[in-house]
Structure formats: structure tokens, C-alpha cells
JSON list of C-alpha atoms in Angstrom, two decimals:
[
{"chain": "A", "resi": 54, "resn": "MET", "atom": "CA", "xyz": [5.87, -16.86, -5.46]},
{"chain": "A", "resi": 55, "resn": "LYS", "atom": "CA", "xyz": [6.28, -13.32, -3.92]},
{"chain": "A", "resi": 56, "resn": "TYR", "atom": "CA", "xyz": [4.27, -11.85, -1.07]},
{"chain": "A", "resi": 57, "resn": "VAL", "atom": "CA", "xyz": [2.42, -8.63, -0.99]},
{"chain": "A", "resi": 58, "resn": "LEU", "atom": "CA", "xyz": [2.49, -7.81, 2.77]},
{"chain": "A", "resi": 59, "resn": "LEU", "atom": "CA", "xyz": [-0.57, -6.41, 4.11]},
{"chain": "A", "resi": 60, "resn": "ALA", "atom": "CA", "xyz": [1.41, -4.60, 6.75]},
{"chain": "A", "resi": 61, "resn": "ARG", "atom": "CA", "xyz": [-1.69, -2.99, 8.33]},
{"chain": "A", "resi": 62, "resn": "PRO", "atom": "CA", "xyz": [-4.64, -5.04, 7.62]},
{"chain": "A", "resi": 63, "resn": "SER", "atom": "CA", "xyz": [-8.19, -3.92, 7.81]},
{"chain": "A", "resi": 64, "resn": "SER", "atom": "CA", "xyz": [-11.25, -5.44, 6.18]},
{"chain": "A", "resi": 65, "resn": "LEU", "atom": "CA", "xyz": [-10.75, -3.36, 3.12]},
{"chain": "A", "resi": 66, "resn": "ILE", "atom": "CA", "xyz": [-7.24, -4.99, 2.48]},
{"chain": "A", "resi": 67, "resn": "VAL", "atom": "CA", "xyz": [-8.27, -8.36, 3.47]},
{"chain": "A", "resi": 68, "resn": "ASN", "atom": "CA", "xyz": [-11.64, -8.40, 1.59]},
{"chain": "A", "resi": 69, "resn": "ASP", "atom": "CA", "xyz": [-11.28, -6.19, -1.31]},
{"chain": "A", "resi": 70, "resn": "MET", "atom": "CA", "xyz": [-7.59, -6.44, -2.03]},
{"chain": "A", "resi": 71, "resn": "ARG", "atom": "CA", "xyz": [-7.19, -10.02, -1.89]},
{"chain": "A", "resi": 72, "resn": "LYS", "atom": "CA", "xyz": [-8.41, -10.68, -5.58]},
{"chain": "A", "resi": 73, "resn": "LEU", "atom": "CA", "xyz": [-6.46, -7.90, -7.01]},
{"chain": "A", "resi": 74, "resn": "ILE", "atom": "CA", "xyz": [-3.05, -8.92, -5.20]},
{"chain": "A", "resi": 75, "resn": "SER", "atom": "CA", "xyz": [-3.76, -12.61, -6.10]},
{"chain": "A", "resi": 76, "resn": "SER", "atom": "CA", "xyz": [-4.29, -11.80, -9.69]},
{"chain": "A", "resi": 77, "resn": "THR", "atom": "CA", "xyz": [-0.94, -10.00, -9.85]},
{"chain": "A", "resi": 78, "resn": "GLY", "atom": "CA", "xyz": [0.53, -13.48, -9.33]},
{"chain": "A", "resi": 79, "resn": "CYS", "atom": "CA", "xyz": [1.56, -12.54, -5.63]},
{"chain": "A", "resi": 80, "resn": "GLU", "atom": "CA", "xyz": [0.22, -13.92, -2.45]},
{"chain": "A", "resi": 81, "resn": "PRO", "atom": "CA", "xyz": [-1.39, -11.49, -0.04]},
{"chain": "A", "resi": 82, "resn": "LYS", "atom": "CA", "xyz": [0.08, -11.92, 3.58]},
{"chain": "A", "resi": 83, "resn": "PRO", "atom": "CA", "xyz": [-1.66, -10.25, 6.45]},
{"chain": "A", "resi": 84, "resn": "LEU", "atom": "CA", "xyz": [0.42, -9.44, 9.33]},
{"chain": "A", "resi": 85, "resn": "ALA", "atom": "CA", "xyz": [-0.63, -9.44, 12.88]},
{"chain": "A", "resi": 86, "resn": "GLY", "atom": "CA", "xyz": [1.95, -6.98, 14.01]},
{"chain": "A", "resi": 87, "resn": "ILE", "atom": "CA", "xyz": [4.50, -4.51, 12.91]},
{"chain": "A", "resi": 88, "resn": "GLU", "atom": "CA", "xyz": [7.46, -6.55, 14.10]},
{"chain": "A", "resi": 89, "resn": "GLU", "atom": "CA", "xyz": [6.33, -9.35, 11.62]},
{"chain": "A", "resi": 90, "resn": "LEU", "atom": "CA", "xyz": [7.78, -7.18, 8.79]},
{"chain": "A", "resi": 91, "resn": "ALA", "atom": "CA", "xyz": [11.30, -8.38, 9.92]},
{"chain": "A", "resi": 92, "resn": "ASN", "atom": "CA", "xyz": [10.42, -12.07, 9.25]},
{"chain": "A", "resi": 93, "resn": "PHE", "atom": "CA", "xyz": [10.48, -11.50, 5.53]},
{"chain": "A", "resi": 94, "resn": "SER", "atom": "CA", "xyz": [13.52, -11.20, 3.20]},
{"chain": "A", "resi": 95, "resn": "PRO", "atom": "CA", "xyz": [13.36, -8.41, 0.52]},
{"chain": "A", "resi": 96, "resn": "GLU", "atom": "CA", "xyz": [13.92, -11.09, -2.30]},
{"chain": "A", "resi": 97, "resn": "ASP", "atom": "CA", "xyz": [10.52, -12.71, -1.07]},
{"chain": "A", "resi": 98, "resn": "VAL", "atom": "CA", "xyz": [8.32, -9.38, -0.98]},
{"chain": "A", "resi": 99, "resn": "ALA", "atom": "CA", "xyz": [7.02, -7.73, -4.08]},
{"chain": "A", "resi": 100, "resn": "GLY", "atom": "CA", "xyz": [5.31, -4.73, -2.21]},
{"chain": "A", "resi": 101, "resn": "ILE", "atom": "CA", "xyz": [3.50, -3.55, 0.87]},
{"chain": "A", "resi": 102, "resn": "VAL", "atom": "CA", "xyz": [-0.04, -2.39, 1.30]},
{"chain": "A", "resi": 103, "resn": "ILE", "atom": "CA", "xyz": [-0.93, -0.36, 4.45]},
{"chain": "A", "resi": 104, "resn": "SER", "atom": "CA", "xyz": [-4.51, 0.62, 5.42]},
{"chain": "A", "resi": 105, "resn": "THR", "atom": "CA", "xyz": [-5.27, 4.02, 6.70]},
{"chain": "A", "resi": 106, "resn": "ALA", "atom": "CA", "xyz": [-8.52, 2.41, 8.45]},
{"chain": "A", "resi": 107, "resn": "LEU", "atom": "CA", "xyz": [-9.03, 3.25, 12.08]},
{"chain": "A", "resi": 108, "resn": "SER", "atom": "CA", "xyz": [-9.03, -0.33, 13.25]},
{"chain": "A", "resi": 109, "resn": "SER", "atom": "CA", "xyz": [-6.41, -2.93, 12.40]},
{"chain": "A", "resi": 110, "resn": "THR", "atom": "CA", "xyz": [-4.71, -5.97, 13.96]},
{"chain": "A", "resi": 111, "resn": "VAL", "atom": "CA", "xyz": [-1.55, -3.76, 13.75]},
{"chain": "A", "resi": 112, "resn": "LYS", "atom": "CA", "xyz": [-1.66, -1.21, 16.63]},
{"chain": "A", "resi": 113, "resn": "GLU", "atom": "CA", "xyz": [0.52, 1.40, 15.01]},
{"chain": "A", "resi": 114, "resn": "LYS", "atom": "CA", "xyz": [-0.74, 4.11, 12.96]},
{"chain": "A", "resi": 115, "resn": "TYR", "atom": "CA", "xyz": [-0.29, 3.81, 9.22]},
{"chain": "A", "resi": 116, "resn": "TRP", "atom": "CA", "xyz": [2.52, 6.39, 9.06]},
{"chain": "A", "resi": 117, "resn": "GLU", "atom": "CA", "xyz": [4.38, 4.47, 11.60]},
{"chain": "A", "resi": 118, "resn": "VAL", "atom": "CA", "xyz": [4.11, 1.34, 9.48]},
{"chain": "A", "resi": 119, "resn": "ILE", "atom": "CA", "xyz": [5.11, 3.21, 6.41]},
{"chain": "A", "resi": 120, "resn": "LYS", "atom": "CA", "xyz": [8.36, 4.46, 8.18]},
{"chain": "A", "resi": 121, "resn": "LYS", "atom": "CA", "xyz": [9.18, 1.02, 9.29]},
{"chain": "A", "resi": 122, "resn": "ALA", "atom": "CA", "xyz": [8.45, -0.53, 5.97]},
{"chain": "A", "resi": 123, "resn": "MET", "atom": "CA", "xyz": [10.95, 1.94, 4.25]},
{"chain": "A", "resi": 124, "resn": "GLN", "atom": "CA", "xyz": [13.50, 1.12, 6.74]},
{"chain": "A", "resi": 125, "resn": "ILE", "atom": "CA", "xyz": [13.27, -2.65, 6.04]},
{"chain": "A", "resi": 126, "resn": "PHE", "atom": "CA", "xyz": [12.24, -2.60, 2.27]},
{"chain": "A", "resi": 127, "resn": "PRO", "atom": "CA", "xyz": [13.52, 0.56, 0.82]},
{"chain": "A", "resi": 128, "resn": "ASP", "atom": "CA", "xyz": [13.22, -0.55, -2.58]},
{"chain": "A", "resi": 129, "resn": "LYS", "atom": "CA", "xyz": [9.71, -2.02, -2.47]},
{"chain": "A", "resi": 130, "resn": "PRO", "atom": "CA", "xyz": [6.55, -0.30, -3.79]},
{"chain": "A", "resi": 131, "resn": "ILE", "atom": "CA", "xyz": [4.11, 0.85, -0.98]},
{"chain": "A", "resi": 132, "resn": "PHE", "atom": "CA", "xyz": [0.41, 1.07, -1.63]},
{"chain": "A", "resi": 133, "resn": "LEU", "atom": "CA", "xyz": [-1.89, 2.89, 0.77]},
{"chain": "A", "resi": 134, "resn": "ALA", "atom": "CA", "xyz": [-5.56, 1.58, 0.94]},
{"chain": "A", "resi": 135, "resn": "SER", "atom": "CA", "xyz": [-8.19, 3.91, 1.90]},
{"chain": "A", "resi": 136, "resn": "TYR", "atom": "CA", "xyz": [-11.91, 3.95, 2.61]},
{"chain": "A", "resi": 137, "resn": "SER", "atom": "CA", "xyz": [-12.01, 7.61, 1.85]},
{"chain": "A", "resi": 138, "resn": "SER", "atom": "CA", "xyz": [-11.69, 9.48, -1.59]},
{"chain": "A", "resi": 139, "resn": "VAL", "atom": "CA", "xyz": [-8.36, 10.02, -3.06]},
{"chain": "A", "resi": 140, "resn": "ARG", "atom": "CA", "xyz": [-8.76, 13.74, -2.39]},
{"chain": "A", "resi": 141, "resn": "SER", "atom": "CA", "xyz": [-9.48, 13.22, 1.22]},
{"chain": "A", "resi": 142, "resn": "THR", "atom": "CA", "xyz": [-6.72, 10.65, 1.55]},
{"chain": "A", "resi": 143, "resn": "LYS", "atom": "CA", "xyz": [-4.13, 13.03, -0.02]},
{"chain": "A", "resi": 144, "resn": "ILE", "atom": "CA", "xyz": [-5.12, 15.80, 2.49]},
{"chain": "A", "resi": 145, "resn": "THR", "atom": "CA", "xyz": [-5.22, 13.61, 5.60]},
{"chain": "A", "resi": 146, "resn": "ALA", "atom": "CA", "xyz": [-2.34, 11.13, 4.92]},
{"chain": "A", "resi": 147, "resn": "GLY", "atom": "CA", "xyz": [-0.33, 13.94, 3.23]},
{"chain": "A", "resi": 148, "resn": "THR", "atom": "CA", "xyz": [-0.43, 15.90, 6.23]},
{"chain": "A", "resi": 149, "resn": "HIS", "atom": "CA", "xyz": [0.77, 13.00, 8.29]},
{"chain": "A", "resi": 150, "resn": "ILE", "atom": "CA", "xyz": [3.35, 11.95, 6.05]},
{"chain": "A", "resi": 151, "resn": "GLN", "atom": "CA", "xyz": [4.78, 15.48, 5.92]},
{"chain": "A", "resi": 152, "resn": "GLN", "atom": "CA", "xyz": [4.42, 15.87, 9.67]},
{"chain": "A", "resi": 153, "resn": "TYR", "atom": "CA", "xyz": [6.67, 12.68, 10.36]},
{"chain": "A", "resi": 154, "resn": "GLU", "atom": "CA", "xyz": [9.10, 13.45, 7.60]},
{"chain": "A", "resi": 155, "resn": "ILE", "atom": "CA", "xyz": [8.31, 10.68, 5.19]},
{"chain": "A", "resi": 156, "resn": "PRO", "atom": "CA", "xyz": [9.85, 11.69, 1.99]},
{"chain": "A", "resi": 157, "resn": "PHE", "atom": "CA", "xyz": [7.33, 10.14, -0.28]},
{"chain": "A", "resi": 158, "resn": "GLU", "atom": "CA", "xyz": [4.61, 11.95, -2.55]},
{"chain": "A", "resi": 159, "resn": "LEU", "atom": "CA", "xyz": [0.94, 10.24, -2.48]},
{"chain": "A", "resi": 160, "resn": "VAL", "atom": "CA", "xyz": [-0.22, 9.59, -6.02]},
{"chain": "A", "resi": 161, "resn": "SER", "atom": "CA", "xyz": [-3.63, 8.30, -7.47]},
{"chain": "A", "resi": 162, "resn": "LEU", "atom": "CA", "xyz": [-4.19, 5.65, -9.91]},
{"chain": "A", "resi": 163, "resn": "ASP", "atom": "CA", "xyz": [-5.29, 8.55, -12.39]},
{"chain": "A", "resi": 164, "resn": "GLU", "atom": "CA", "xyz": [-1.96, 10.27, -11.96]},
{"chain": "A", "resi": 165, "resn": "VAL", "atom": "CA", "xyz": [0.21, 7.08, -12.27]},
{"chain": "A", "resi": 166, "resn": "LYS", "atom": "CA", "xyz": [1.78, 6.02, -15.53]},
{"chain": "A", "resi": 167, "resn": "LEU", "atom": "CA", "xyz": [3.69, 2.94, -15.14]},
{"chain": "A", "resi": 168, "resn": "GLU", "atom": "CA", "xyz": [6.74, 4.76, -16.43]},
{"chain": "A", "resi": 169, "resn": "SER", "atom": "CA", "xyz": [6.46, 7.46, -14.09]},
{"chain": "A", "resi": 170, "resn": "PHE", "atom": "CA", "xyz": [5.85, 5.63, -10.89]},
{"chain": "A", "resi": 171, "resn": "GLU", "atom": "CA", "xyz": [8.96, 6.17, -8.69]},
{"chain": "A", "resi": 172, "resn": "ARG", "atom": "CA", "xyz": [9.25, 3.37, -5.91]},
{"chain": "A", "resi": 173, "resn": "LYS", "atom": "CA", "xyz": [11.62, 5.50, -3.83]},
{"chain": "A", "resi": 174, "resn": "SER", "atom": "CA", "xyz": [9.38, 8.51, -3.86]},
{"chain": "A", "resi": 175, "resn": "ASN", "atom": "CA", "xyz": [5.83, 7.48, -4.51]},
{"chain": "A", "resi": 176, "resn": "ILE", "atom": "CA", "xyz": [2.96, 5.94, -2.55]},
{"chain": "A", "resi": 177, "resn": "LEU", "atom": "CA", "xyz": [0.14, 4.80, -4.64]},
{"chain": "A", "resi": 178, "resn": "ILE", "atom": "CA", "xyz": [-3.46, 5.30, -3.02]},
{"chain": "A", "resi": 179, "resn": "LEU", "atom": "CA", "xyz": [-6.02, 2.58, -3.83]},
{"chain": "A", "resi": 180, "resn": "THR", "atom": "CA", "xyz": [-9.42, 3.45, -2.70]},
{"chain": "A", "resi": 181, "resn": "GLN", "atom": "CA", "xyz": [-12.18, 0.89, -1.78]},
{"chain": "A", "resi": 182, "resn": "LYS", "atom": "CA", "xyz": [-14.48, 2.57, -4.26]},
{"chain": "A", "resi": 183, "resn": "GLU", "atom": "CA", "xyz": [-11.80, 2.09, -6.93]},
{"chain": "A", "resi": 184, "resn": "ILE", "atom": "CA", "xyz": [-10.76, -1.61, -6.10]},
{"chain": "A", "resi": 185, "resn": "SER", "atom": "CA", "xyz": [-14.39, -2.76, -5.59]},
{"chain": "A", "resi": 186, "resn": "ASP", "atom": "CA", "xyz": [-15.51, -1.52, -8.97]},
{"chain": "A", "resi": 187, "resn": "ASP", "atom": "CA", "xyz": [-15.43, -4.43, -11.41]},
{"chain": "A", "resi": 188, "resn": "SER", "atom": "CA", "xyz": [-15.38, -2.27, -14.42]},
{"chain": "A", "resi": 189, "resn": "LYS", "atom": "CA", "xyz": [-12.11, -0.80, -13.20]},
{"chain": "A", "resi": 190, "resn": "PHE", "atom": "CA", "xyz": [-10.61, -4.14, -12.11]},
{"chain": "A", "resi": 191, "resn": "GLU", "atom": "CA", "xyz": [-8.53, -4.88, -15.38]},
{"chain": "A", "resi": 192, "resn": "SER", "atom": "CA", "xyz": [-6.94, -1.43, -15.60]},
{"chain": "A", "resi": 193, "resn": "ILE", "atom": "CA", "xyz": [-6.00, -1.26, -11.92]},
{"chain": "A", "resi": 194, "resn": "LEU", "atom": "CA", "xyz": [-4.69, -4.67, -12.11]},
{"chain": "A", "resi": 195, "resn": "LYS", "atom": "CA", "xyz": [-2.48, -3.61, -15.12]},
{"chain": "A", "resi": 196, "resn": "VAL", "atom": "CA", "xyz": [-1.14, -0.64, -13.00]},
{"chain": "A", "resi": 197, "resn": "VAL", "atom": "CA", "xyz": [-0.49, -2.62, -9.80]},
{"chain": "A", "resi": 198, "resn": "LYS", "atom": "CA", "xyz": [1.01, -5.45, -11.56]},
{"chain": "A", "resi": 199, "resn": "GLY", "atom": "CA", "xyz": [3.23, -3.27, -13.58]},
{"chain": "A", "resi": 200, "resn": "ILE", "atom": "CA", "xyz": [4.46, -1.54, -10.28]},
{"chain": "A", "resi": 201, "resn": "LEU", "atom": "CA", "xyz": [4.91, -4.91, -8.37]},
{"chain": "A", "resi": 202, "resn": "THR", "atom": "CA", "xyz": [7.14, -6.39, -11.33]}
]
């Protein structure tokens, strides 16, 4: 079984994402610090989820965790978990990503088509509102599972 690293856990990731990640056939693995990314081999990791929440057990900012994850796992998909709306996350996180020279584009679930998600240039935004909506669970699961495999 492959891991999905919860590289900057918050209550959103731990509580709301656990079911989604487990349903993909992967095991969610919360990390206590950014240095723990190096404890996993690329063969054991299916993807990385990073929360934009203000508080996390990982002290580094989400953009620092993205950069580190990109260095260690350049071919793995990255998901950005947010309490904010997609629009707000795109504005705020997009500014930080650009400012810190992260060569990725933030995309929403509505924008992603499985055949067009590019692991090396896209980060998928998953909002709490979306992942906690039971009526959307199956469609979100299909997208996330497709990206992880």
C-alpha cells in the first residue's frame, strides 16, 4: 500500500481527508515535521497533501513544504487543502507560489480533467467545503484516485 503524505497536517487534513485518501486505496500518513519527508522513498509515496491552515504540527509555511516536497518527490502529485474557497485560495496561495518561484499552477476540481492534470506543473486545490460534501464524494474520489495512480 502506498502512502499519501499529510506533509503539513491540520484538522482539515486529518479529519476530512482521511476518508477520501483511504478510499483511494492509499494510507494517509500525517507528518510531525518537514524533515520527515526524507524518511520515505518515492516508490512508497503516491502523493502529498499540504494544508494552507494557519496552524499545523509542521512549523514551516505551506509554500516551504511545497518546495521541499518538490525537491524530494518531483514526480508526485501535490494537493493543497484549504479552509477557504477555491477563488480565495487561488489568489492567496497563488501569490505565495509566484513570490517563492514555485513553477506550478493551482487548479480546482472543476478545472481538472484526468487527462489534463500535469503532475509536474499543477497543484490541485481541495477545499473543506468540497471534501466534506457527501453528495460530491464519489466524483472527487474519482478525480483524486485518477491523479494518484
